[in-house]
CSV table of N, CA, C and O in Angstrom, one decimal:
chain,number,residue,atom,x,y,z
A,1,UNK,N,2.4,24.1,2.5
A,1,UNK,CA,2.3,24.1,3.9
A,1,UNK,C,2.9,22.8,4.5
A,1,UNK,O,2.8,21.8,3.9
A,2,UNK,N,3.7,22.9,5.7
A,2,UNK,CA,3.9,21.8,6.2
A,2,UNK,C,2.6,21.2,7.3
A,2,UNK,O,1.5,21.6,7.4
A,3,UNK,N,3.4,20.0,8.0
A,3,UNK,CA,2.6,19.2,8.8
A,3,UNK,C,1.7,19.8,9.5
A,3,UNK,O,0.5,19.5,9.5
A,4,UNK,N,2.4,21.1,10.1
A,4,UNK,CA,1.6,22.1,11.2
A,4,UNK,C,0.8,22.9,10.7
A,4,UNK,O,0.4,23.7,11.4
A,5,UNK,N,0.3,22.8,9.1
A,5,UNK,CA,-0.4,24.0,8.6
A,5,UNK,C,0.1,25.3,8.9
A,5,UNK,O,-0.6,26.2,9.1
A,6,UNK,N,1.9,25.3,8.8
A,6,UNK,CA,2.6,26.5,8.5
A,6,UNK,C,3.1,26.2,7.4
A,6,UNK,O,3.6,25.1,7.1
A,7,UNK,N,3.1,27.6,6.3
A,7,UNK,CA,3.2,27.5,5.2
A,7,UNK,C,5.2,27.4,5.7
A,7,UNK,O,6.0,27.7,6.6
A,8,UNK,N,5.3,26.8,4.4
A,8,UNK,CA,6.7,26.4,4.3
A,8,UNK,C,7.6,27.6,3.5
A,8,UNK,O,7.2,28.5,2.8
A,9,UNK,N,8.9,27.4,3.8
A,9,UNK,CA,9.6,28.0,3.2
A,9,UNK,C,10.8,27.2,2.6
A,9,UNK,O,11.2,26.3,3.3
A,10,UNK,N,11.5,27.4,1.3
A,10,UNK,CA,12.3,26.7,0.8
A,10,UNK,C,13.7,27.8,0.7
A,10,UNK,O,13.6,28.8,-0.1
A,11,UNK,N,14.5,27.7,1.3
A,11,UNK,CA,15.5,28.2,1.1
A,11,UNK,C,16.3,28.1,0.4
A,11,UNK,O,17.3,28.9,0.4
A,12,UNK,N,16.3,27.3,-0.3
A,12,UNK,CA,17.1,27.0,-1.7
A,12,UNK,C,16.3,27.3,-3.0
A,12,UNK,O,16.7,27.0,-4.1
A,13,UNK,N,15.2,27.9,-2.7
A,13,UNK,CA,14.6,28.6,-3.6
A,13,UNK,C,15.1,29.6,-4.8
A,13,UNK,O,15.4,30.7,-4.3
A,14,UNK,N,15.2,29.7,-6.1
A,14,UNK,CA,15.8,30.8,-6.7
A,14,UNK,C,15.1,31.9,-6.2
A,14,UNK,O,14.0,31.9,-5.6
A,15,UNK,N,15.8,32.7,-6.5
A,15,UNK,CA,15.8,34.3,-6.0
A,15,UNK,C,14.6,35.2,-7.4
A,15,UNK,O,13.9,34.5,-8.2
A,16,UNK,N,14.5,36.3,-7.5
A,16,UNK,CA,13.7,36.7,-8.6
A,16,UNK,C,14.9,36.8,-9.7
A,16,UNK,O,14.8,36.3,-10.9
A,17,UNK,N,16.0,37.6,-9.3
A,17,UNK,CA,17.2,37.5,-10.5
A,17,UNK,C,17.6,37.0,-11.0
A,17,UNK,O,18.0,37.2,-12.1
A,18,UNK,N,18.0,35.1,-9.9
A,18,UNK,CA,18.3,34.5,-10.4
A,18,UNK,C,17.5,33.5,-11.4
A,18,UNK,O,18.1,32.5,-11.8
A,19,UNK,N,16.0,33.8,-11.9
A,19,UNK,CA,15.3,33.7,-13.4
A,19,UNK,C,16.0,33.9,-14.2
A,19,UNK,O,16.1,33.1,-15.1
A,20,UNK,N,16.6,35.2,-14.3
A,20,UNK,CA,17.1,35.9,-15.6
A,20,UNK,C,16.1,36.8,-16.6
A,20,UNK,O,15.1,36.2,-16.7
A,21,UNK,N,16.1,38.0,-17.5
A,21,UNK,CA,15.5,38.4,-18.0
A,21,UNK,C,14.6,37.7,-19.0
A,21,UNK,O,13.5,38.1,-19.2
A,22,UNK,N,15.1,36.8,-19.4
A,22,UNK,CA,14.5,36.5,-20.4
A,22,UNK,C,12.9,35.5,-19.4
A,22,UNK,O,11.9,35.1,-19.8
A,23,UNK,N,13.3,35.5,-18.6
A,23,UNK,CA,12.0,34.5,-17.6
A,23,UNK,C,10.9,35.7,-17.5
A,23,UNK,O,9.7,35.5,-17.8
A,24,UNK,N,11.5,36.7,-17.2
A,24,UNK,CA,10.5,37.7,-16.9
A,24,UNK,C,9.8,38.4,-17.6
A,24,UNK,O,8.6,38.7,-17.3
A,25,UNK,N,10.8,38.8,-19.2
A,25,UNK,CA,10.3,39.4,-20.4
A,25,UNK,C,8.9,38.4,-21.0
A,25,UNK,O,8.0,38.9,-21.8
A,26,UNK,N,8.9,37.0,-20.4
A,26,UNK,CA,7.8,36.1,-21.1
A,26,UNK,C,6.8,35.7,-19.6
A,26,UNK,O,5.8,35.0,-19.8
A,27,UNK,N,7.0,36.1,-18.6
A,27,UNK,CA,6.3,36.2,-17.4
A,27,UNK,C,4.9,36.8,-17.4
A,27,UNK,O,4.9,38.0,-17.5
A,28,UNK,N,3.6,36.2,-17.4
A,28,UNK,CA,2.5,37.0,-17.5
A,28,UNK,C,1.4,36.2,-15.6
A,28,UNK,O,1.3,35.2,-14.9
A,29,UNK,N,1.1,37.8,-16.0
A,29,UNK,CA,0.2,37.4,-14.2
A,29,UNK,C,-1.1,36.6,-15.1
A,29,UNK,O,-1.5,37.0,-16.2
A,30,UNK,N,-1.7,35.4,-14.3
A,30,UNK,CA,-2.8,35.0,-14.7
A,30,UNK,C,-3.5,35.1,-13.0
A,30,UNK,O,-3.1,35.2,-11.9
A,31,UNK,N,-4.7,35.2,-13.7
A,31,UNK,CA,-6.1,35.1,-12.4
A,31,UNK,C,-6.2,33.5,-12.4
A,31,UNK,O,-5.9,32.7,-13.3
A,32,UNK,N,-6.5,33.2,-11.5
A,32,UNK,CA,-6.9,31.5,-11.2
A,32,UNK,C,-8.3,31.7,-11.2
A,32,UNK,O,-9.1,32.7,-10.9
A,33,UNK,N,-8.6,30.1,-11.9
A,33,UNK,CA,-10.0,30.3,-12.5
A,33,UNK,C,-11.0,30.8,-11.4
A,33,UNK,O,-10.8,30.3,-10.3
A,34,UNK,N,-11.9,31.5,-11.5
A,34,UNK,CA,-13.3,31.9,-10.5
A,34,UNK,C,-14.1,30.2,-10.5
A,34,UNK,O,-14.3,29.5,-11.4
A,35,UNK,N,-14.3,30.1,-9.1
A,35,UNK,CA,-14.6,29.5,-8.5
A,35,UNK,C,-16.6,29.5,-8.7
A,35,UNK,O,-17.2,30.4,-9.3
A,36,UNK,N,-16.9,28.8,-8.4
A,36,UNK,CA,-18.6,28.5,-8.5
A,36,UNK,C,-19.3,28.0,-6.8
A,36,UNK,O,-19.2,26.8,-6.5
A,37,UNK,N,-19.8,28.6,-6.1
A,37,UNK,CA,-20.2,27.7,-4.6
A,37,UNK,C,-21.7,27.2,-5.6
A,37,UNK,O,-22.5,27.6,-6.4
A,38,UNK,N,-21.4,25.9,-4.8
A,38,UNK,CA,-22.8,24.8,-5.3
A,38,UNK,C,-23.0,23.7,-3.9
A,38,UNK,O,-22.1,23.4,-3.0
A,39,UNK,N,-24.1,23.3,-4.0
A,39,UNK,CA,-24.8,23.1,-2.9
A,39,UNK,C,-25.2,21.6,-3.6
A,39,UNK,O,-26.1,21.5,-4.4
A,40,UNK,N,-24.2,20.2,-3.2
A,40,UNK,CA,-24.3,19.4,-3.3
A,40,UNK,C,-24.7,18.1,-2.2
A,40,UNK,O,-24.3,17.9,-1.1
A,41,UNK,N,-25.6,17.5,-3.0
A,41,UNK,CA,-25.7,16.4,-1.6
A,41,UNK,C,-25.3,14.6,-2.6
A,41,UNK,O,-25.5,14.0,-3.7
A,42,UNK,N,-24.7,14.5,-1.4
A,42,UNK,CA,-23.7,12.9,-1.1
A,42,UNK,C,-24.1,12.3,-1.0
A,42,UNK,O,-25.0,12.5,-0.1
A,43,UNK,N,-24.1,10.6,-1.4
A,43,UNK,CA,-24.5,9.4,-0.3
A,43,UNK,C,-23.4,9.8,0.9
A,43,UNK,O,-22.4,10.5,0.8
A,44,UNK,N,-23.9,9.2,1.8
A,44,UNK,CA,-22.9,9.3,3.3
A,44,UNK,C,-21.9,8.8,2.8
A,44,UNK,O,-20.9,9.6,2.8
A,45,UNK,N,-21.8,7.2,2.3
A,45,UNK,CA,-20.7,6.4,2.3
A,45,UNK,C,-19.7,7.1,1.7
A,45,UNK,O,-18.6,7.1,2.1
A,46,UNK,N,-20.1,7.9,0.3
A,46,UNK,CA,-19.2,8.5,-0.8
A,46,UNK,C,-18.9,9.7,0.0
A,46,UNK,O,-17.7,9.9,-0.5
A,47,UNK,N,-19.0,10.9,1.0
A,47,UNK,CA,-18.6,11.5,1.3
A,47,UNK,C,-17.6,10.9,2.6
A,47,UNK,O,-16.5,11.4,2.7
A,48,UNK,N,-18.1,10.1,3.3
A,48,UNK,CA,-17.1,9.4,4.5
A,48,UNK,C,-15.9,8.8,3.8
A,48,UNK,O,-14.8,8.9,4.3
A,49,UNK,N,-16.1,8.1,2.4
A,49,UNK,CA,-15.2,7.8,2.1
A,49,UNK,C,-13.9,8.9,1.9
A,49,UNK,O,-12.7,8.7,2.3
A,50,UNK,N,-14.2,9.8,1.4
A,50,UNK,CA,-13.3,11.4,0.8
A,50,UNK,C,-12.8,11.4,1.8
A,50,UNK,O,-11.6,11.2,1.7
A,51,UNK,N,-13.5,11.7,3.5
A,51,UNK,CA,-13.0,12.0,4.5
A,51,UNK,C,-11.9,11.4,5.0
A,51,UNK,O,-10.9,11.9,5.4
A,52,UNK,N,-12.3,10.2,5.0
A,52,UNK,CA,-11.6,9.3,5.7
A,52,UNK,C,-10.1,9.0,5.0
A,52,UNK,O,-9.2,8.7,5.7
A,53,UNK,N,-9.9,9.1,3.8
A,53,UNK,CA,-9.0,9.1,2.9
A,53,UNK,C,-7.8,9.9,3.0
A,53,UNK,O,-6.6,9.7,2.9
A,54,UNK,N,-8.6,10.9,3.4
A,54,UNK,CA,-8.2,12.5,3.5
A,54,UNK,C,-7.4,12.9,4.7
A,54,UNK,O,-6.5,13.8,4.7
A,55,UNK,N,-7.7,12.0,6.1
A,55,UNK,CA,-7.3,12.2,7.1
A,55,UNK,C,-8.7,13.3,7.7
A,55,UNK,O,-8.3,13.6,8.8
A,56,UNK,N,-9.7,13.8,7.4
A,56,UNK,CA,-10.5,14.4,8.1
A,56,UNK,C,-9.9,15.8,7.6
A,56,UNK,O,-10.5,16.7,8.2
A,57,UNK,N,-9.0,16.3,6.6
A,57,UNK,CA,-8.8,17.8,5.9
A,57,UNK,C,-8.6,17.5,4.4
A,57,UNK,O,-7.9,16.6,4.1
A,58,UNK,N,-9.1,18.1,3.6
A,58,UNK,CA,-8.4,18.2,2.3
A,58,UNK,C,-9.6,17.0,1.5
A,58,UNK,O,-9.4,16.2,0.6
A,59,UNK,N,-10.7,17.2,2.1
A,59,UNK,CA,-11.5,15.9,1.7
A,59,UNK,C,-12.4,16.7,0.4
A,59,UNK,O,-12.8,16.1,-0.6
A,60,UNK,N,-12.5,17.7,0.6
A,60,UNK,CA,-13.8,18.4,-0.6
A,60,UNK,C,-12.2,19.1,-1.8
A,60,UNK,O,-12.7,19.6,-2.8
A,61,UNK,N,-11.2,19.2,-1.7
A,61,UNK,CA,-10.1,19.1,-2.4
A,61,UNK,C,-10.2,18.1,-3.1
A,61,UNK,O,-10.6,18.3,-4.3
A,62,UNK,N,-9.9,16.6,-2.6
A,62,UNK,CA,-10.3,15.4,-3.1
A,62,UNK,C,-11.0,15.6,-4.3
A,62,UNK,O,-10.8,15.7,-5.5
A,63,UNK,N,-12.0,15.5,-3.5
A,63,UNK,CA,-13.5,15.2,-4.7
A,63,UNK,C,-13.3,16.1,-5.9
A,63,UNK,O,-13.4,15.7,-7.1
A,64,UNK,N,-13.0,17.6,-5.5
A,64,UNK,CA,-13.1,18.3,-6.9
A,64,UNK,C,-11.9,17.4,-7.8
A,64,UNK,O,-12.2,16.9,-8.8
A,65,UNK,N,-10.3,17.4,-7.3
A,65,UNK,CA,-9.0,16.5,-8.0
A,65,UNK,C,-9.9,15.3,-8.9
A,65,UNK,O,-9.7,15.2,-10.1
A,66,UNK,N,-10.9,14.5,-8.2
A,66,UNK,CA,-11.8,13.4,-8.8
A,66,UNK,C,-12.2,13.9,-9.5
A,66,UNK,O,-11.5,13.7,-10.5
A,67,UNK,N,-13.6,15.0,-9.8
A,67,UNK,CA,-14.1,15.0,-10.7
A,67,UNK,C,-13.3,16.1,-11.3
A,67,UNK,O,-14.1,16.6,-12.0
A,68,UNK,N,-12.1,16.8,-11.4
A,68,UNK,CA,-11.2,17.0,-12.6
A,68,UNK,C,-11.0,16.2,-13.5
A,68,UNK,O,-11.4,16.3,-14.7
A,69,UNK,N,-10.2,15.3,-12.9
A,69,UNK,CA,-10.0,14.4,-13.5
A,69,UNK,C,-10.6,13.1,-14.3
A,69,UNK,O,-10.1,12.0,-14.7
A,70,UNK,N,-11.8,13.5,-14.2
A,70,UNK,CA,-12.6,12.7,-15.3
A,70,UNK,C,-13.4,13.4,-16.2
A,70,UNK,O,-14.1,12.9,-17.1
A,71,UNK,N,-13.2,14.5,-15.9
A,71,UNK,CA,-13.5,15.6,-16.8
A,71,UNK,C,-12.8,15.5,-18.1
A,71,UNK,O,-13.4,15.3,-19.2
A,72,UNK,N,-11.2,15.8,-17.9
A,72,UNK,CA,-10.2,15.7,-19.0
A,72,UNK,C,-10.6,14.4,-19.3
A,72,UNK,O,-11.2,14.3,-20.4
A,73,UNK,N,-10.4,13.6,-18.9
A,73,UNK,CA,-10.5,11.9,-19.2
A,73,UNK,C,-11.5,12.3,-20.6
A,73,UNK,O,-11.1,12.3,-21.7
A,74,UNK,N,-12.8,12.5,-20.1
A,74,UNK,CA,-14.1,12.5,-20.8
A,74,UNK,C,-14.1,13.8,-22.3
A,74,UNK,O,-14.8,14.0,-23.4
A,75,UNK,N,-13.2,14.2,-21.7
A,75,UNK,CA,-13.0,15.6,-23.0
A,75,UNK,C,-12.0,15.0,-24.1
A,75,UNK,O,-12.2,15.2,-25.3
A,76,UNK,N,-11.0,14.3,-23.7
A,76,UNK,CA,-9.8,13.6,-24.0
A,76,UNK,C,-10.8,12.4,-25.5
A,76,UNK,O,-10.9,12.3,-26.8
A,77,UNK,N,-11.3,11.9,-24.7
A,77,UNK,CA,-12.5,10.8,-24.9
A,77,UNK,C,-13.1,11.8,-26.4
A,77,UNK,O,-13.1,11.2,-27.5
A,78,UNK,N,-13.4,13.1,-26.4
A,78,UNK,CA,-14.4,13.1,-26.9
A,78,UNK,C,-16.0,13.2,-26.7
A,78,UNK,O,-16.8,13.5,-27.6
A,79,UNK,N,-16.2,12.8,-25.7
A,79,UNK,CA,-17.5,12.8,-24.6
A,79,UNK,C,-17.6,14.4,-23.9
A,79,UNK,O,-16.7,15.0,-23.3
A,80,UNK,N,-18.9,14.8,-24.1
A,80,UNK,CA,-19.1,16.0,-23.4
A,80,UNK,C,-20.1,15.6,-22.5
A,80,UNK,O,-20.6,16.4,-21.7
């Protein structure tokens, strides 16, 4: 997406052909993982912070990118 929250377009983008067969012969559709809704509560500060970070969009994006990434960290680790 750009600035305007219009999705963007790249025109210098390859084409589907120009992959080549062999891109496509190993090409497989995956599902993106299923999602979970959960009902979390914040200190204020720790959520104003996300916000404010964020510019006021993309703040609860944030937090999940955070706790991804300490997830791997912690798996990486050895720690469950």
């Amino acid at each position: 997406m750009n600035e305007s929250g219009q999705l963007a377009h790249d025109p210098g983008a390859p084409e589907g052909e120009e992959l080549g067969a062999d891109f496509w012969q190993a090409a497989a559709v995956e599902q993106p993982p299923r999602r979970r809704s959960v009902h979390l509560k914040l200190d204020a500060d720790v959520f104003e912070f996300f916000r404010q970070e964020a510019g006021g969009r993309g703040h609860i994006t944030r937090m999940q990118d955070v706790l991804r990434a300490y997830a791997k960290a912690r798996r990486a680790a050895g720690v469950r």
